[in-house]
mmCIF file of C-alpha atoms in Angstrom:
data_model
loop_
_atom_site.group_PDB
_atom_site.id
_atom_site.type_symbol
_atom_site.label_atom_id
_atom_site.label_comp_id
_atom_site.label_asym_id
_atom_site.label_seq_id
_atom_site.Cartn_x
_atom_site.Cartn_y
_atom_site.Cartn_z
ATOM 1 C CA UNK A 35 -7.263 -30.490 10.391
ATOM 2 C CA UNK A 36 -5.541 -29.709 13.750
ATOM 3 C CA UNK A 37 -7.174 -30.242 16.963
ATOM 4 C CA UNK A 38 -6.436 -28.961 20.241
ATOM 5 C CA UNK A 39 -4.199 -26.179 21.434
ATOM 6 C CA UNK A 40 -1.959 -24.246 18.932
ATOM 7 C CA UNK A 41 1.554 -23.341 20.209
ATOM 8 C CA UNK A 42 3.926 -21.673 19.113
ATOM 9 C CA UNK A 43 5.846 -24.352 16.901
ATOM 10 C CA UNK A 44 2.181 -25.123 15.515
ATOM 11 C CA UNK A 45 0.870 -24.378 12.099
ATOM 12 C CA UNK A 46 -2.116 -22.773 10.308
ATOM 13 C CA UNK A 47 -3.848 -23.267 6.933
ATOM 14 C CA UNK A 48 -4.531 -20.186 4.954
ATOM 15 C CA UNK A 49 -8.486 -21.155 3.030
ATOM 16 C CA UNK A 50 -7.417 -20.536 -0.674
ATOM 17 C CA UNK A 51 -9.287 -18.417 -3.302
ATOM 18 C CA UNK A 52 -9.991 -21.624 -5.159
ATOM 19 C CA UNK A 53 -9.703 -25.476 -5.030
ATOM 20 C CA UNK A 54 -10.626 -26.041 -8.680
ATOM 21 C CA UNK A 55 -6.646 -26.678 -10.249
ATOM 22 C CA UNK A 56 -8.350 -24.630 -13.800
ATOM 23 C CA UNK A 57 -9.136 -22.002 -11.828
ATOM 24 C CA UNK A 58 -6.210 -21.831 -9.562
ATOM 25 C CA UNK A 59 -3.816 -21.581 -12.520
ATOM 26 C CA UNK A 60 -5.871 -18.621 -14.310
ATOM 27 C CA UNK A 61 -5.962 -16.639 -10.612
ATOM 28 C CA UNK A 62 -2.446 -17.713 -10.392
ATOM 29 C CA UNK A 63 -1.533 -15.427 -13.792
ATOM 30 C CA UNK A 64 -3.888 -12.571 -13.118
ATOM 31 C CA UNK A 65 -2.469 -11.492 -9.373
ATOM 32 C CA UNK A 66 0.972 -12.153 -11.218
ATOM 33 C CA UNK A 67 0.408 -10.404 -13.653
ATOM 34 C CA UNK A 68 -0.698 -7.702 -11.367
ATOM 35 C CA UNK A 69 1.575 -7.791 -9.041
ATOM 36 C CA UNK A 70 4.258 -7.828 -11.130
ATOM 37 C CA UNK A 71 2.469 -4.106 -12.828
ATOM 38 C CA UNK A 72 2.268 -2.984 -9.643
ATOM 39 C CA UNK A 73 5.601 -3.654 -8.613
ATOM 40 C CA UNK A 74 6.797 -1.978 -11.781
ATOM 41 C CA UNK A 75 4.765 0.713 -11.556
ATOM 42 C CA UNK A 76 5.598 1.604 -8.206
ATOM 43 C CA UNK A 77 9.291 1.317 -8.852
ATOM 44 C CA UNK A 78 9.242 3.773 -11.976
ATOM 45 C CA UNK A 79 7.460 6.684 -9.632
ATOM 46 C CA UNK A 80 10.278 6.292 -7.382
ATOM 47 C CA UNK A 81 13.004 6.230 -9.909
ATOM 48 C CA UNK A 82 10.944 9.154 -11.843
ATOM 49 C CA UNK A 83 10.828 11.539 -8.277
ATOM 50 C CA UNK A 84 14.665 10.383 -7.453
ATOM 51 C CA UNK A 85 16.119 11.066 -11.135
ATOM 52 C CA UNK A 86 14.548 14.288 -12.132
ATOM 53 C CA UNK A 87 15.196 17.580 -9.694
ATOM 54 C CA UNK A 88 12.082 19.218 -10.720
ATOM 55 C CA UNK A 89 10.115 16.125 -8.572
ATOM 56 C CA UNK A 90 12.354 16.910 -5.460
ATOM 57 C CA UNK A 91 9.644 18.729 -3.589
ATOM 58 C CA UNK A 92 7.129 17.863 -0.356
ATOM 59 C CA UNK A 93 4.719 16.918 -2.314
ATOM 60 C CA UNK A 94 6.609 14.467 -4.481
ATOM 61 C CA UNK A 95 8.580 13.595 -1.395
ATOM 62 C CA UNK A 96 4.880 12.007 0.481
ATOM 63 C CA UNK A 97 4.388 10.184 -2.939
ATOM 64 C CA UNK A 98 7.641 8.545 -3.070
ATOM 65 C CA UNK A 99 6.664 6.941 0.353
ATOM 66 C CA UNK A 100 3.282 6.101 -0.612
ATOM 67 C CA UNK A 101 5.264 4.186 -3.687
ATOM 68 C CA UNK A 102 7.359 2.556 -1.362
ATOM 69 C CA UNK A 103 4.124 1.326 0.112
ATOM 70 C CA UNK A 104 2.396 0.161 -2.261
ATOM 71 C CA UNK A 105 5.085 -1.973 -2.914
ATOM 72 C CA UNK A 106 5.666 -3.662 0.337
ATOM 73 C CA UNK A 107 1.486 -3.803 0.998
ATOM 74 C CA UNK A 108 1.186 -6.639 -1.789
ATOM 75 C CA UNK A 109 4.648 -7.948 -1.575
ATOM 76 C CA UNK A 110 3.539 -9.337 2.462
ATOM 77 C CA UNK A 111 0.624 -11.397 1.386
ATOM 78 C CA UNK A 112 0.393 -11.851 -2.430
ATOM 79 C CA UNK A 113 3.760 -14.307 -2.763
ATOM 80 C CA UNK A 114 2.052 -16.544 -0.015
ATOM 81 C CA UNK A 115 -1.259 -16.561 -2.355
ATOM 82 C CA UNK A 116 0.875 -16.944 -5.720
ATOM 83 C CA UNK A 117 2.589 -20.203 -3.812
ATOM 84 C CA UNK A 118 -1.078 -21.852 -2.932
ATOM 85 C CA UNK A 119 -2.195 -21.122 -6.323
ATOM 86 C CA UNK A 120 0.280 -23.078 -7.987
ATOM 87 C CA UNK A 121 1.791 -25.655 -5.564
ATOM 88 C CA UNK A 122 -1.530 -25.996 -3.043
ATOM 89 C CA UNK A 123 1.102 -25.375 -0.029
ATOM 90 C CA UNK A 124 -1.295 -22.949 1.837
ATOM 91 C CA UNK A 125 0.706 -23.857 5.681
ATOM 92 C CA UNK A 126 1.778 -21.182 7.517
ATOM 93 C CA UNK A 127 4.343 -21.240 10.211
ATOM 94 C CA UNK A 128 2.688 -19.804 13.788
ATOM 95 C CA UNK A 129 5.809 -16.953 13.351
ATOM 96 C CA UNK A 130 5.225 -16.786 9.983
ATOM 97 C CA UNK A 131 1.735 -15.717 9.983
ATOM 98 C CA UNK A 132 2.483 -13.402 12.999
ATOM 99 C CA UNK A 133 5.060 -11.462 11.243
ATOM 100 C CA UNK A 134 2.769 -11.677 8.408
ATOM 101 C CA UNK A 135 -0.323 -10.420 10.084
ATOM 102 C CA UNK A 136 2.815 -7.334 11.838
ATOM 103 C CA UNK A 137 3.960 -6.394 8.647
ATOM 104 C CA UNK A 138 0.662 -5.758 6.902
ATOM 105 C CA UNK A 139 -0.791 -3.834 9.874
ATOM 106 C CA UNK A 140 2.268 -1.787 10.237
ATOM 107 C CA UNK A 141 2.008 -0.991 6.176
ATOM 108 C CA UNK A 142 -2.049 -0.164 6.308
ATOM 109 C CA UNK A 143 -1.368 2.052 9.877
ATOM 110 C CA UNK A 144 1.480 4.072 8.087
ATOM 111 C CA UNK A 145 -0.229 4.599 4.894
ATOM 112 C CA UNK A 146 -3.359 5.729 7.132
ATOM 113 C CA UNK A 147 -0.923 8.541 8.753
ATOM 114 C CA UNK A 148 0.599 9.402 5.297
ATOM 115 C CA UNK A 149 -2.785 9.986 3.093
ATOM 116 C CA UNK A 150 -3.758 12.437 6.166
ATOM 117 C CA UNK A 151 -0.269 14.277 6.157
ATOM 118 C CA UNK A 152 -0.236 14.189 2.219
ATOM 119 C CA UNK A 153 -3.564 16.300 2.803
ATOM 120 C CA UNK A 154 -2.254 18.438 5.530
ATOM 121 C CA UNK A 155 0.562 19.256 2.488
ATOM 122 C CA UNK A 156 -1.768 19.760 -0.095
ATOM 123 C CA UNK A 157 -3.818 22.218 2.294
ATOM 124 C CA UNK A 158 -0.446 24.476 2.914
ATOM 125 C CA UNK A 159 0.196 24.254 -0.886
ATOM 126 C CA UNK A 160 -3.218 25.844 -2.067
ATOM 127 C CA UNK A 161 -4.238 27.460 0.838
ATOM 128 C CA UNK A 162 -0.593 28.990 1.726
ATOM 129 C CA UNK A 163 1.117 28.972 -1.281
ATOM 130 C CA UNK A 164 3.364 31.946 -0.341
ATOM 131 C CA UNK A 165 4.421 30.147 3.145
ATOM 132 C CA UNK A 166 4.427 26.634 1.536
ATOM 133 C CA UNK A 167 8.435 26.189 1.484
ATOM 134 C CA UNK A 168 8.833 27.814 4.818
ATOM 135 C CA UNK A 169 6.222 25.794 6.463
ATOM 136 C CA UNK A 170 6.621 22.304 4.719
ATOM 137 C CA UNK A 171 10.805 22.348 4.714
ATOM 138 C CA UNK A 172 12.618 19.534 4.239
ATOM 139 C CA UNK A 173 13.343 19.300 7.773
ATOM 140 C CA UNK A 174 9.898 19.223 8.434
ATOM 141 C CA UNK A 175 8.905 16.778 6.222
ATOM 142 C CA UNK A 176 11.639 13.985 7.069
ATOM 143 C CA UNK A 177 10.460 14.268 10.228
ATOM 144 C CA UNK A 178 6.763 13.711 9.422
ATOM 145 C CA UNK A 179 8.311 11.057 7.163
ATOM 146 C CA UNK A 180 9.815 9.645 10.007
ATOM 147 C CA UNK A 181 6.591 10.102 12.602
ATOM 148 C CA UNK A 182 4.251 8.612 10.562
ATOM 149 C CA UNK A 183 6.967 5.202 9.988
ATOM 150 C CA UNK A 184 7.245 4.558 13.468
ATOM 151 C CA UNK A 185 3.476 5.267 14.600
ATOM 152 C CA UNK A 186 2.321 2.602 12.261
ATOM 153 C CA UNK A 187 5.235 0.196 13.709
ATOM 154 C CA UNK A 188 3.708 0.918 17.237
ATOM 155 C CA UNK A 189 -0.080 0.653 16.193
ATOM 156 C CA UNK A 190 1.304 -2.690 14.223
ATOM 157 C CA UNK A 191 3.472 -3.848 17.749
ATOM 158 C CA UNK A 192 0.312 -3.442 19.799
ATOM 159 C CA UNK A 193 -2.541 -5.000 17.456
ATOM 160 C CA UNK A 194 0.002 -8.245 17.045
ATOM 161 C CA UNK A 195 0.839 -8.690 20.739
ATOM 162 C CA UNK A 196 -3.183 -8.348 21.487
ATOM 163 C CA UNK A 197 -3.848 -11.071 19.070
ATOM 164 C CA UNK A 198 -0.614 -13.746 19.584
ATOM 165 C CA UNK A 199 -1.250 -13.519 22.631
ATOM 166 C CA UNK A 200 -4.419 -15.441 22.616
ATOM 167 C CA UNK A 201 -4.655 -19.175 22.680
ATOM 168 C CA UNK A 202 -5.854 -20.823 19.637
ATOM 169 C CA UNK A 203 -7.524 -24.507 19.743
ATOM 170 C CA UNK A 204 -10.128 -25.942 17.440
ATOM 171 C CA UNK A 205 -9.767 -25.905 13.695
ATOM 172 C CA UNK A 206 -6.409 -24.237 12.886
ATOM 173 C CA UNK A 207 -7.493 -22.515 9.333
ATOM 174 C CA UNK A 208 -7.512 -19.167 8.874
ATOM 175 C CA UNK A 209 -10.364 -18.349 6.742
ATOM 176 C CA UNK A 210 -9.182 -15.623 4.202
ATOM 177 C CA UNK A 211 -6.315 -16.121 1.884
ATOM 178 C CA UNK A 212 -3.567 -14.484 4.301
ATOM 179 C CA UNK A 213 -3.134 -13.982 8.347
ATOM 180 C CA UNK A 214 -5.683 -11.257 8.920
ATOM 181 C CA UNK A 215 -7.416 -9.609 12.383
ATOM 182 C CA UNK A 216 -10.903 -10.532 12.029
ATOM 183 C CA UNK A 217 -10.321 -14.463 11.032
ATOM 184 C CA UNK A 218 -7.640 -15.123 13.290
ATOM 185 C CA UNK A 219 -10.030 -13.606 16.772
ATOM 186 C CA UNK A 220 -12.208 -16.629 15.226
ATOM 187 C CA UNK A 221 -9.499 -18.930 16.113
ATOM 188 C CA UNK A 222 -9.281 -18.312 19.648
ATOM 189 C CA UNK A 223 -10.790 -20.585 22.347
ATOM 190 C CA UNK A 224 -10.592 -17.734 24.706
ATOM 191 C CA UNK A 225 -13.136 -14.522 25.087
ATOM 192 C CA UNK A 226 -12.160 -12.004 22.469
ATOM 193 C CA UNK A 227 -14.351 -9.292 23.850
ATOM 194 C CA UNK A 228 -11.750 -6.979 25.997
ATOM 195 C CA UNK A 229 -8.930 -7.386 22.970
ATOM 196 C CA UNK A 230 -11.591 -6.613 20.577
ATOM 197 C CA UNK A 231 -12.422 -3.789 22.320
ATOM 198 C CA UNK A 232 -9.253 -2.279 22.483
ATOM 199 C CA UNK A 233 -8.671 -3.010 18.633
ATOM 200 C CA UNK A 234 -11.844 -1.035 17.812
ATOM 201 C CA UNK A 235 -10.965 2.318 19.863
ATOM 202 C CA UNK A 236 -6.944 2.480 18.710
ATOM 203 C CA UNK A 237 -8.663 1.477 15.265
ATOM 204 C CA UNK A 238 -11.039 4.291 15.784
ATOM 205 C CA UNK A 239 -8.994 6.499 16.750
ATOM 206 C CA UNK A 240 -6.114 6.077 14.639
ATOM 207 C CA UNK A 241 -8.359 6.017 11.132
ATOM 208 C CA UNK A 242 -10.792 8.797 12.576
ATOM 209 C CA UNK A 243 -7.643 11.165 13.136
ATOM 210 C CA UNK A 244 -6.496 10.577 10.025
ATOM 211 C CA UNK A 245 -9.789 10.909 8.119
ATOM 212 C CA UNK A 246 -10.883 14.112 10.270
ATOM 213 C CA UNK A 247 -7.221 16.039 9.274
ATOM 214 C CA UNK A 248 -7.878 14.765 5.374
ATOM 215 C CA UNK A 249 -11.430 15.779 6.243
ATOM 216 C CA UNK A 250 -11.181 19.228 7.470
ATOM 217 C CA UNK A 251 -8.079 19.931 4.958
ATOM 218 C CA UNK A 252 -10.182 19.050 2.053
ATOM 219 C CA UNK A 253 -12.891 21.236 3.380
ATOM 220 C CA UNK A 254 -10.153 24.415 3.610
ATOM 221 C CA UNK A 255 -9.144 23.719 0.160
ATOM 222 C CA UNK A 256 -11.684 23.222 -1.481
ATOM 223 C CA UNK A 257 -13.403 26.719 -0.332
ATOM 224 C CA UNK A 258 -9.816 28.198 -1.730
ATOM 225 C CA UNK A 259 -10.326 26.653 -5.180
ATOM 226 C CA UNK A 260 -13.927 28.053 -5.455
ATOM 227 C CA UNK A 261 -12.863 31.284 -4.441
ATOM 228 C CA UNK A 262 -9.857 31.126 -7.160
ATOM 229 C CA UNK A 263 -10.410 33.801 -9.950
ATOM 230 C CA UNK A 264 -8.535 31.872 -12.960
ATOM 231 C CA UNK A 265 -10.491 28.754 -14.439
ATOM 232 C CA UNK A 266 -6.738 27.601 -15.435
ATOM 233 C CA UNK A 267 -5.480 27.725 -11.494
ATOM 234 C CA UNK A 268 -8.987 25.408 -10.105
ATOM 235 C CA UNK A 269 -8.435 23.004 -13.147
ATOM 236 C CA UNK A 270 -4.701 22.898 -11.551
ATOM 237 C CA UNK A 271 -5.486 22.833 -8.242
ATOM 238 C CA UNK A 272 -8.612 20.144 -8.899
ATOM 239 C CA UNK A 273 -5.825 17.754 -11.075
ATOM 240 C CA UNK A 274 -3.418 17.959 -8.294
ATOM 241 C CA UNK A 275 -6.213 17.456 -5.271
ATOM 242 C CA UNK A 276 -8.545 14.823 -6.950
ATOM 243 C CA UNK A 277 -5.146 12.174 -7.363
ATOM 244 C CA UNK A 278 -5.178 12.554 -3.433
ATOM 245 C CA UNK A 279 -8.773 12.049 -3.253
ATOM 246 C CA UNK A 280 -8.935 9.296 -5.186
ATOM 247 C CA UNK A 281 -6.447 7.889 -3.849
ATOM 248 C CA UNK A 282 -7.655 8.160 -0.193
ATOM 249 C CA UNK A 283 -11.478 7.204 -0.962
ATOM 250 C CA UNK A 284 -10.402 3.761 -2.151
ATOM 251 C CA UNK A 285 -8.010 3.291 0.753
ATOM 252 C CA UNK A 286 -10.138 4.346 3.737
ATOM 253 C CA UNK A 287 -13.305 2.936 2.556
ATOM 254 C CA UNK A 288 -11.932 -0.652 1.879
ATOM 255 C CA UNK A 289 -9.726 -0.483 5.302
ATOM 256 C CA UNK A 290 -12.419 0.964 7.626
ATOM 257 C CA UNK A 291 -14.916 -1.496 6.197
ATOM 258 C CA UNK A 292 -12.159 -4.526 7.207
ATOM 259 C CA UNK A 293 -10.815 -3.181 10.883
ATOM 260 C CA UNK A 294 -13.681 -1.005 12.180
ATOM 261 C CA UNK A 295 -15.936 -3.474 12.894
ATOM 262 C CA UNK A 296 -16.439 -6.176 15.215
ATOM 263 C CA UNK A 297 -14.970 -9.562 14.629
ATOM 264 C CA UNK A 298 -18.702 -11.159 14.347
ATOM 265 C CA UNK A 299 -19.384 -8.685 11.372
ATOM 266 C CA UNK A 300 -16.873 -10.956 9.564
ATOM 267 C CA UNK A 301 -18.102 -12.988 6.560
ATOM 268 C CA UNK A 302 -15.263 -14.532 4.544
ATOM 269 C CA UNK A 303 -16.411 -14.180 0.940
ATOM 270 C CA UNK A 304 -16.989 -11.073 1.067
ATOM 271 C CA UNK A 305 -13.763 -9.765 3.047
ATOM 272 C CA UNK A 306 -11.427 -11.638 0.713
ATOM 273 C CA UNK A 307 -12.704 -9.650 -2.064
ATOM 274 C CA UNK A 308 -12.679 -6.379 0.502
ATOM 275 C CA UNK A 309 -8.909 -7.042 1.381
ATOM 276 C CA UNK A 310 -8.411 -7.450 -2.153
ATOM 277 C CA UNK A 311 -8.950 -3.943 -3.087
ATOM 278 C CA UNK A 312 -6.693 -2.218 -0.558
ATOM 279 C CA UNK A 313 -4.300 -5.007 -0.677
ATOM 280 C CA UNK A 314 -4.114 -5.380 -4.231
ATOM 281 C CA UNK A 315 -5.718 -3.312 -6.047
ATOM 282 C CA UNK A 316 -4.831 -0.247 -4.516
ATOM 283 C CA UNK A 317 -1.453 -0.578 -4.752
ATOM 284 C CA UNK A 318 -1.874 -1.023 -8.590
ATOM 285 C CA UNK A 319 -4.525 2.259 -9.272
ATOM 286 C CA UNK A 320 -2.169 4.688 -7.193
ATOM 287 C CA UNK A 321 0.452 4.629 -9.704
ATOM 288 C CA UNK A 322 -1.724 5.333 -12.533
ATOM 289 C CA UNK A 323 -4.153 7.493 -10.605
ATOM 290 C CA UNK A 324 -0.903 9.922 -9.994
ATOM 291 C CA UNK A 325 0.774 9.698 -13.333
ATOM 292 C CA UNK A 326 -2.305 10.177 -15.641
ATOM 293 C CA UNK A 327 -3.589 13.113 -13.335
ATOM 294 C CA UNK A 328 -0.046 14.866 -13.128
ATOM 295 C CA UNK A 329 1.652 16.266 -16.052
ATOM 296 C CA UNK A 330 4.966 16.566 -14.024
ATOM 297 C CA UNK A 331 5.103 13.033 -13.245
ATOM 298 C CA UNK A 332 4.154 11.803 -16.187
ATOM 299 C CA UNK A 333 6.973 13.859 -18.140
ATOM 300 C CA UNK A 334 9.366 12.812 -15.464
ATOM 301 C CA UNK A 335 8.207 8.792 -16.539
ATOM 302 C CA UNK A 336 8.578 9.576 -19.782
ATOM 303 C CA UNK A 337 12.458 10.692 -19.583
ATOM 304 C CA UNK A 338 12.689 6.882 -17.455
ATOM 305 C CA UNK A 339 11.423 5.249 -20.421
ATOM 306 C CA UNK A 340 12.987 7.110 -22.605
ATOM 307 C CA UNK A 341 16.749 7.098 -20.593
ATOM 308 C CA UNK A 342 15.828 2.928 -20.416
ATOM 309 C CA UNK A 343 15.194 2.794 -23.758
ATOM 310 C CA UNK A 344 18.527 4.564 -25.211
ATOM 311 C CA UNK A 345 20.627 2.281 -22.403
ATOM 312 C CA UNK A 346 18.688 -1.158 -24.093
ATOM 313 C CA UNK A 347 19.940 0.080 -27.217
ATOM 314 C CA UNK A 348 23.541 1.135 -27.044
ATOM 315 C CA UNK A 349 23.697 -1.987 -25.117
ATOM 316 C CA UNK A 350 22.606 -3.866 -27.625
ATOM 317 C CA UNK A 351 24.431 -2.206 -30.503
ATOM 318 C CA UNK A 352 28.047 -2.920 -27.995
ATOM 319 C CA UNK A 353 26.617 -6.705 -27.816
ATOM 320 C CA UNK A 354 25.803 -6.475 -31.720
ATOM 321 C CA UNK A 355 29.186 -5.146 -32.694
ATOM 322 C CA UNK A 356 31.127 -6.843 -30.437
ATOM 323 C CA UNK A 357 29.516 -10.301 -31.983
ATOM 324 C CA UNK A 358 30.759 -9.136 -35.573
ATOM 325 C CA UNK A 359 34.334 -8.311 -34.069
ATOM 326 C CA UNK A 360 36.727 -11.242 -35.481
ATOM 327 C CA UNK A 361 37.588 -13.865 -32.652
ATOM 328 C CA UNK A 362 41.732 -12.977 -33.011
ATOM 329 C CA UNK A 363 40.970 -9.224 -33.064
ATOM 330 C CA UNK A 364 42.903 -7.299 -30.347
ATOM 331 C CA UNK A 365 40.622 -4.939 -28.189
ATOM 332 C CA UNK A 366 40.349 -1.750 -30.237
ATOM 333 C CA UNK A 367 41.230 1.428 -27.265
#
């Protein structure tokens, strides 16, 4: 363990889930495993909303970036984890956890903006269905798109400058499984108290925005659903909402209860398993939350498979028949 100053060409020990090897190895296949599904998963909405026209709206539009997302979210931290699981190499380059600790806040800031602007869009939809393509237009929602990328690279830029810019001495082991906020303030020799500060109000601010639009445009919509005369248009309108919802109750909760807190709050155990679920998990649940819930996206999944499925085949019927071919044959044209 690492006395002393840490510079910049110093390193930093990531605390692993586990030490016992038995357990390591079974941790190591279940967060493959998951990863791996979530990956997929992820990767077969945005093929489904890219390869079928009916999926080229808004709405669909916000949910390809919240795949894109979910897939980056896991791929920053869970590779590192993987590694320590199986080879015990839990160092960390000083650069490498900083862009580690950038990339993750930039993903969690963006998806913050994106689950409020995904409600904003679902608020037009049921509330002003008649204005809906006239208000959220393609030009409109690229730019959004666009807005909501490079706030959460500036809320990312000025959380990592406030905390590499701190000198760290002592222990150099960051207590949770990946470069974090909360465990790397512990690190510092130096008073925390004015950075701190400034983390809580932009975090404050930032998540309270976004939860007050989702808020209020959950509020408007769901008095328009109530007031809806058909039972079949609320069951609609309730299907396509309650994805959202669900999707943006697991996210805020687990994030606010990580960032919106002081650094002394922190207790190790139970933030690992905290982090897990909107660094993991999450990422995982969205796919399925939005297929299962959505009859256009889960007919638009089912053309994929089925479109992967006939390509497999006449593949393998070409590789079949071209292994029965004799060797002297000339290429039939």
């Amino acid at each position: 363990m690492q006395r002393g100053n840490l510079s910049t060409g110093s390193e930093f020990v990531l605390v692993g889930l586990s030490d016992a090897p038995e357990v390591r190895l079974l941790l190591f296949v279940l967060f493959l495993i998951i990863y791996l599904a979530t990956v997929a998963g992820n990767i077969s909405i945005l093929v489904a909303i890219s390869t079928n026209t009916h999926l080229h709206s808004p709405m669909y539009f916000f949910l390809g970036n919240l795949s894109l997302l979910d897939i980056l979210c896991p791929t920053i931290t869970v590779p590192k984890m993987l590694e320590a699981l199986l080879l015990e190499n839990k160092v960390i380059s000083f650069h490498g956890c900083m862009f580690q600790l950038f990339f993750l806040i930039d993903i969690v800031g963006t998806e913050i903006f994106l689950l409020a602007v995904m409600a904003y869009d679902r608020y037009i939809a049921i509330c002003h269905p008649l204005q809906y393509m006239n208000i959220m237009s393609m030009k409109l929602c690229a730019h959004l798109a666009i807005g909501i990328w490079v706030a959460g690279l500036l809320n990312s830029l000025l959380h990592t400058s406030l905390i590499f810019t701190l000198s760290f001495c002592g222990s150099n082991e960051v207590d949770q499984y990946y470069c974090d906020i909360p465990p790397m303030l512990a690190l510092s020799c130096l008073s925390t108290y004015s950075r701190e500060l400034v983390i809580l109000t932009v975090a404050g601010a930032v998540g309270g925005s976004a939860f007050v639009v989702t808020l209020i445009s959950y509020v408007y919509i769901l008095s328009a659903i109530l007031c809806m005369n058909s039972s079949e248009s609320r069951h609609k309108a309730f299907s396509t909402c309650g994805s959202h919802l669900t999707a943006v109750c697991l996210f805020y909760g687990t994030t606010i209860c990580t960032y919106a807190r002081p650094s002394s709050t922190y207790l190790p155990n139970q933030d690992r398993i905290v982090s897990m679920l909107y660094g993991i998990l999450t990422p995982l649940l969205n796919p399925i939350i939005y297929s299962l819930r959505n009859k256009e996206v889960k007919c638009a999944l089912r053309r994929v498979i089925s479109q992967v499925r006939t390509a497999l085949t006449t593949q393998e019927q070409e590789h079949h028949s071209l292994s029965l071919a004799p060797s002297g044959a000339p290429p039939t044209g």
